[in-house]
Amino acid sequence: MNTKLVDAFEALDAALPAAQFPLPLEGAESLRHLASSMSNQVRDYLLPRATRLDAPLLAVVGGSTGAGKSTLVNSLLRAPVTRPGVLRPTTKSPVLICHPDDEEWFRSDKVLPGLVRTDAQLHDSRALNIVPFPNLPAGLALLDAPDIDSVDDANRTLARQLLLAADLWVFVTSAARYADAVPWDYLAEAAQRNIVVSVIVNRCPPEAMAEIAAHLAEMLGSQGLERAKLFAVPERTLPDDGMLPVDDVEGIRQWLAHLAAQSETRAQVAVQTLAGSVRSLDPQLRELIDGIARQDQAVDELRGEAVAAYRQAAADVMIAAGDGTMMRGEILSRWQDLVGTGEFMRSIEERIGAVRDRISGWFRGEPKIEAMEVAISDNLSAVLQEAGAAAAERTAVSWSRTRWGRDIVAADPSLARPSPTFNEDASQAIRAWQSDVLRLVEEQGRGKRMKARFLALGTNVVGAALIIVVFTMTAGLTLAEVGIAGGTAALAQRLLEAVFGEDAVRRLAERAKADLEARVQGVLAGELSRYGVLLDDLAVDEDAPRQLESAAAALRAAARNAFDDLTRPEL
C-alpha cells in the first residue's frame, strides 16, 4: 500500500462532492457528469488499486451495441457464463468472471462498492453478477459491461463507470462500426490514461480482414494508441452453442493468459494504468475548478442584478419623498385644509399666530390632522409599493436575459411580483416612520424655552410640518407649483423654525429623512432577501475551489513519490 497516495485519493473523494453545478450554464451538465464519474473512479478503482497493487487485474470487455461482447467472453471461456443480449436496449446486470481464489476480492466492497453483488444475471444494471470460474487464470477477471452507446441512460452511465474501474480494456467493435465516433471518444480517453488496451474487430469479412486491420491500426496510432493490441475475428455463422471457433479467439486468450501468468506483468499493467489515471485527474480537476468559478460568477451576476433593482427602488422612493412629488396631490390638499393658503407676505409672527388659532385643538386628535396623517401614510406607502413592484419586475426581466436566470423565473413566476405581504409591510414601515417623526419632535420639544410654542401647536402638527419639509428638501417643484406647494413648504419650515430654531430644523429634517431611508431600505431588503435565499441555495460551496486545489496538490505530491521515472505522471 502507498499510504500517501491512498491519503490523496481519500482527500479527493472528500472534496469532489463540493463540486456542484446547479445553474444550467454551458457545459454544466458535462461537469456534473465529470464530477460524478471522477467520484466513482476514485472509489471503484483508484483507492482499491492504490491500497492493493497486487490485487487481481480487472479487464472490462466494453464496446458498442451488438458488437458481440458477451459472445466473445463465452467463446474465450468455452462456457455460457454470460447471456448475450437479444433485445435492444439490453438491460441486464454486468457479469464479472473470476477465478475462485479471487472471488473474495471482487465480492468485497473494495471494488465497485456501489453495485449489489448477485449470483445470477438479473434485469438490473446496478447488480453485479459474480461468476467464479476455475478455468480462468487467477489474477485476472473479465467483466462483460453494458453497451457504451446504449439508448438507455443508465446502461451508458454504468458502461463508462465500469471502464473507468478497469485495469485494462478489451474493447470490442465490429467491421461495420469500428470508425463510429462514440468508441473513439472512449479510445481517446484510454490514450490519455495510458491504459492497457486491446481492440477486437469482430465480424470481419475474411477477404477484408487485412485491410480493416491495417486501417484500424493506422487510426489507433493517430490517437496515441499504437501500442494497443489489435485482433480481428472473422465473420462466421455461429454453431448451436453460440460460440466462436477456438482458433478465432486463441490469440486473444493467449494474450490475456500471458498478462495473468506473471505477477510482475500484472503489476506493470496495474502501475501503468494507475499512473495514467492519476495523470488524467489533474486537468479534470482544473476543469471542475474553472466550472465552479463560472457558477459563482453567474450567481453573483444574478445577485447583483437583484441588488441593483432594489437599490434603484429605494432611490426612487427617496427621490419621490424629497423632490416635491408628494406635495402634488392629496397631501397638499390636506395640508392646505389645515393651514390655509393666504398671502405669504405678512410677517411670520402674524402668520404663526393665525395658524396657532386654527390648530389649537390638533394635539387632541381632531379629524383634520388625522386625515393629514392618513394621506401621508397612504400616498407614501403607495410610492413604496409601486417601487417594490417595479423592482421585482426589473429583477425578473434582467434574470430572464440568460437561460439559467430564465429557468429560475420560470420555476417560480412569483419572483416577478412582490411577495404577498409586501404591501402591508410597506404600509407598516411608513406608519412606523411617522411614529419615528413624532418621537423625534417630542424629544426635541422637551426644552423649557420651546415648550410653550410646542404645546401650542401640538406634537402631531409639528410632526406633520416636519414631514412636509422632508417632502420638499430637494426642491423638485416646477415653477407653476412653487406658488402653492412651495409656499406651503415654506410655511411648514417657518413654523418649525419658530419652535426649534433654524439649525435644529435642518438637523431634524435630515434625521427624519435618514429614518425614512432606513425604513424604506429595511422593507425592500426583506423583499430582496427572497432572491438572496434562492441564490444561496443555488450557490456552490465557497470553500469548494480551495478543497479541490488542495486535493490536486496532494495528489501531485503523492504521485511524484509513488511512481518511478518511467510511470510518474507528468503533472
Short mmCIF file of N, CA, C and O in Angstrom, two decimals, residues 336-379:
data_model
loop_
_atom_site.label_atom_id
_atom_site.label_comp_id
_atom_site.label_asym_id
_atom_site.label_seq_id
_atom_site.Cartn_x
_atom_site.Cartn_y
_atom_site.Cartn_z
N GLN A 336 -53.21 72.12 3.10
CA GLN A 336 -53.86 73.40 2.86
C GLN A 336 -55.15 73.51 3.65
O GLN A 336 -55.53 74.58 4.13
N ASP A 337 -55.82 72.39 3.81
CA ASP A 337 -57.06 72.39 4.57
C ASP A 337 -56.80 72.75 6.03
O ASP A 337 -57.66 73.32 6.71
N LEU A 338 -55.58 72.40 6.48
CA LEU A 338 -55.23 72.68 7.87
C LEU A 338 -54.77 74.12 8.06
O LEU A 338 -55.18 74.80 9.01
N VAL A 339 -53.90 74.62 7.18
CA VAL A 339 -53.25 75.90 7.44
C VAL A 339 -53.72 77.01 6.51
O VAL A 339 -53.33 78.16 6.68
N GLY A 340 -54.51 76.70 5.50
CA GLY A 340 -54.99 77.72 4.59
C GLY A 340 -53.94 78.10 3.55
O GLY A 340 -52.81 77.62 3.57
N THR A 341 -54.32 78.98 2.62
CA THR A 341 -53.41 79.38 1.54
C THR A 341 -53.36 80.90 1.41
O THR A 341 -53.20 81.44 0.32
N GLY A 342 -53.49 81.62 2.54
CA GLY A 342 -53.49 83.09 2.49
C GLY A 342 -52.18 83.67 2.02
O GLY A 342 -51.20 82.98 1.82
N GLU A 343 -52.18 85.00 1.83
CA GLU A 343 -50.99 85.65 1.33
C GLU A 343 -49.82 85.38 2.25
O GLU A 343 -49.96 85.33 3.47
N PHE A 344 -48.65 85.24 1.64
CA PHE A 344 -47.49 84.86 2.42
C PHE A 344 -46.57 86.06 2.68
O PHE A 344 -45.45 85.91 3.12
N MET A 345 -47.11 87.25 2.40
CA MET A 345 -46.27 88.43 2.56
C MET A 345 -46.37 89.02 3.95
O MET A 345 -45.63 89.92 4.31
N ARG A 346 -47.33 88.53 4.76
CA ARG A 346 -47.44 89.02 6.13
C ARG A 346 -46.27 88.56 6.96
O ARG A 346 -45.62 87.58 6.61
N SER A 347 -46.06 89.20 8.07
CA SER A 347 -44.92 88.83 8.93
C SER A 347 -45.13 87.43 9.47
O SER A 347 -46.26 86.98 9.63
N ILE A 348 -44.02 86.77 9.74
CA ILE A 348 -44.10 85.38 10.20
C ILE A 348 -44.80 85.29 11.55
O ILE A 348 -45.54 84.34 11.81
N GLU A 349 -44.61 86.32 12.41
CA GLU A 349 -45.28 86.25 13.71
C GLU A 349 -46.79 86.28 13.55
O GLU A 349 -47.52 85.54 14.21
N GLU A 350 -47.25 87.16 12.64
CA GLU A 350 -48.69 87.24 12.41
C GLU A 350 -49.21 85.93 11.81
O GLU A 350 -50.27 85.44 12.20
N ARG A 351 -48.43 85.36 10.89
CA ARG A 351 -48.86 84.13 10.22
C ARG A 351 -48.94 82.98 11.21
O ARG A 351 -49.91 82.22 11.24
N ILE A 352 -47.89 82.84 12.04
CA ILE A 352 -47.90 81.76 13.01
C ILE A 352 -49.01 81.94 14.02
O ILE A 352 -49.69 81.00 14.42
N GLY A 353 -49.26 83.20 14.40
CA GLY A 353 -50.35 83.46 15.33
C GLY A 353 -51.68 83.03 14.75
O GLY A 353 -52.51 82.40 15.44
N ALA A 354 -51.92 83.34 13.45
CA ALA A 354 -53.17 82.94 12.81
C ALA A 354 -53.28 81.43 12.72
O ALA A 354 -54.35 80.85 12.97
N VAL A 355 -52.15 80.79 12.37
CA VAL A 355 -52.18 79.34 12.27
C VAL A 355 -52.43 78.71 13.63
O VAL A 355 -53.20 77.77 13.77
N ARG A 356 -51.77 79.29 14.68
CA ARG A 356 -51.94 78.72 16.01
C ARG A 356 -53.41 78.78 16.43
O ARG A 356 -53.91 77.87 17.09
N ASP A 357 -54.10 79.85 16.06
CA ASP A 357 -55.51 79.94 16.40
C ASP A 357 -56.30 78.81 15.75
O ASP A 357 -57.23 78.27 16.34
N ARG A 358 -55.95 78.48 14.52
CA ARG A 358 -56.69 77.46 13.79
C ARG A 358 -56.41 76.05 14.29
O ARG A 358 -57.24 75.17 14.18
N ILE A 359 -55.20 75.84 14.79
CA ILE A 359 -54.79 74.46 15.08
C ILE A 359 -54.64 74.19 16.56
O ILE A 359 -54.02 73.21 16.96
N SER A 360 -55.25 75.06 17.39
CA SER A 360 -55.06 74.88 18.83
C SER A 360 -55.57 73.54 19.33
O SER A 360 -55.14 73.07 20.38
N GLY A 361 -56.46 72.91 18.60
CA GLY A 361 -57.00 71.64 19.06
C GLY A 361 -56.39 70.42 18.38
O GLY A 361 -56.81 69.30 18.64
N TRP A 362 -55.38 70.59 17.56
CA TRP A 362 -54.85 69.47 16.78
C TRP A 362 -54.27 68.37 17.65
O TRP A 362 -54.42 67.18 17.37
N PHE A 363 -53.56 68.80 18.71
CA PHE A 363 -52.89 67.78 19.52
C PHE A 363 -53.91 66.90 20.22
O PHE A 363 -53.54 65.86 20.76
N ARG A 364 -55.20 67.32 20.25
CA ARG A 364 -56.22 66.48 20.84
C ARG A 364 -56.80 65.50 19.82
O ARG A 364 -57.72 64.77 20.12
N GLY A 365 -56.28 65.49 18.60
CA GLY A 365 -56.67 64.47 17.62
C GLY A 365 -57.85 64.83 16.79
O GLY A 365 -58.71 64.00 16.49
N GLU A 366 -57.98 66.11 16.39
CA GLU A 366 -59.09 66.50 15.56
C GLU A 366 -59.02 65.82 14.20
O GLU A 366 -57.95 65.46 13.73
N PRO A 367 -60.15 65.69 13.52
CA PRO A 367 -60.19 64.93 12.26
C PRO A 367 -59.25 65.44 11.19
O PRO A 367 -58.74 64.66 10.39
N LYS A 368 -58.98 66.74 11.13
CA LYS A 368 -58.16 67.26 10.05
C LYS A 368 -56.72 66.76 10.12
O LYS A 368 -56.12 66.42 9.11
N ILE A 369 -56.14 66.75 11.31
CA ILE A 369 -54.77 66.25 11.42
C ILE A 369 -54.73 64.74 11.18
O ILE A 369 -53.80 64.20 10.60
N GLU A 370 -55.78 64.05 11.63
CA GLU A 370 -55.85 62.61 11.37
C GLU A 370 -55.92 62.33 9.87
O GLU A 370 -55.26 61.42 9.35
N ALA A 371 -56.70 63.14 9.15
CA ALA A 371 -56.80 62.98 7.70
C ALA A 371 -55.47 63.28 7.04
O ALA A 371 -55.08 62.63 6.05
N MET A 372 -54.76 64.28 7.58
CA MET A 372 -53.44 64.61 7.05
C MET A 372 -52.48 63.43 7.22
O MET A 372 -51.76 63.04 6.29
N GLU A 373 -52.48 62.83 8.39
CA GLU A 373 -51.59 61.69 8.66
C GLU A 373 -51.94 60.50 7.78
O GLU A 373 -51.05 59.79 7.28
N VAL A 374 -53.24 60.26 7.58
CA VAL A 374 -53.66 59.16 6.71
C VAL A 374 -53.23 59.41 5.28
O VAL A 374 -52.76 58.50 4.57
N ALA A 375 -53.35 60.66 4.82
CA ALA A 375 -52.94 61.00 3.46
C ALA A 375 -51.45 60.74 3.27
O ALA A 375 -51.01 60.21 2.24
N ILE A 376 -50.66 61.15 4.27
CA ILE A 376 -49.21 60.90 4.19
C ILE A 376 -48.94 59.41 4.12
O ILE A 376 -48.18 58.93 3.27
N SER A 377 -49.56 58.67 5.02
CA SER A 377 -49.33 57.22 5.07
C SER A 377 -49.75 56.54 3.77
O SER A 377 -48.98 55.76 3.19
N ASP A 378 -50.95 56.86 3.30
CA ASP A 378 -51.46 56.19 2.10
C ASP A 378 -50.61 56.50 0.87
O ASP A 378 -50.27 55.61 0.08
N ASN A 379 -50.30 57.78 0.69
CA ASN A 379 -49.59 58.18 -0.53
C ASN A 379 -48.14 57.73 -0.54
O ASN A 379 -47.62 57.25 -1.55
#
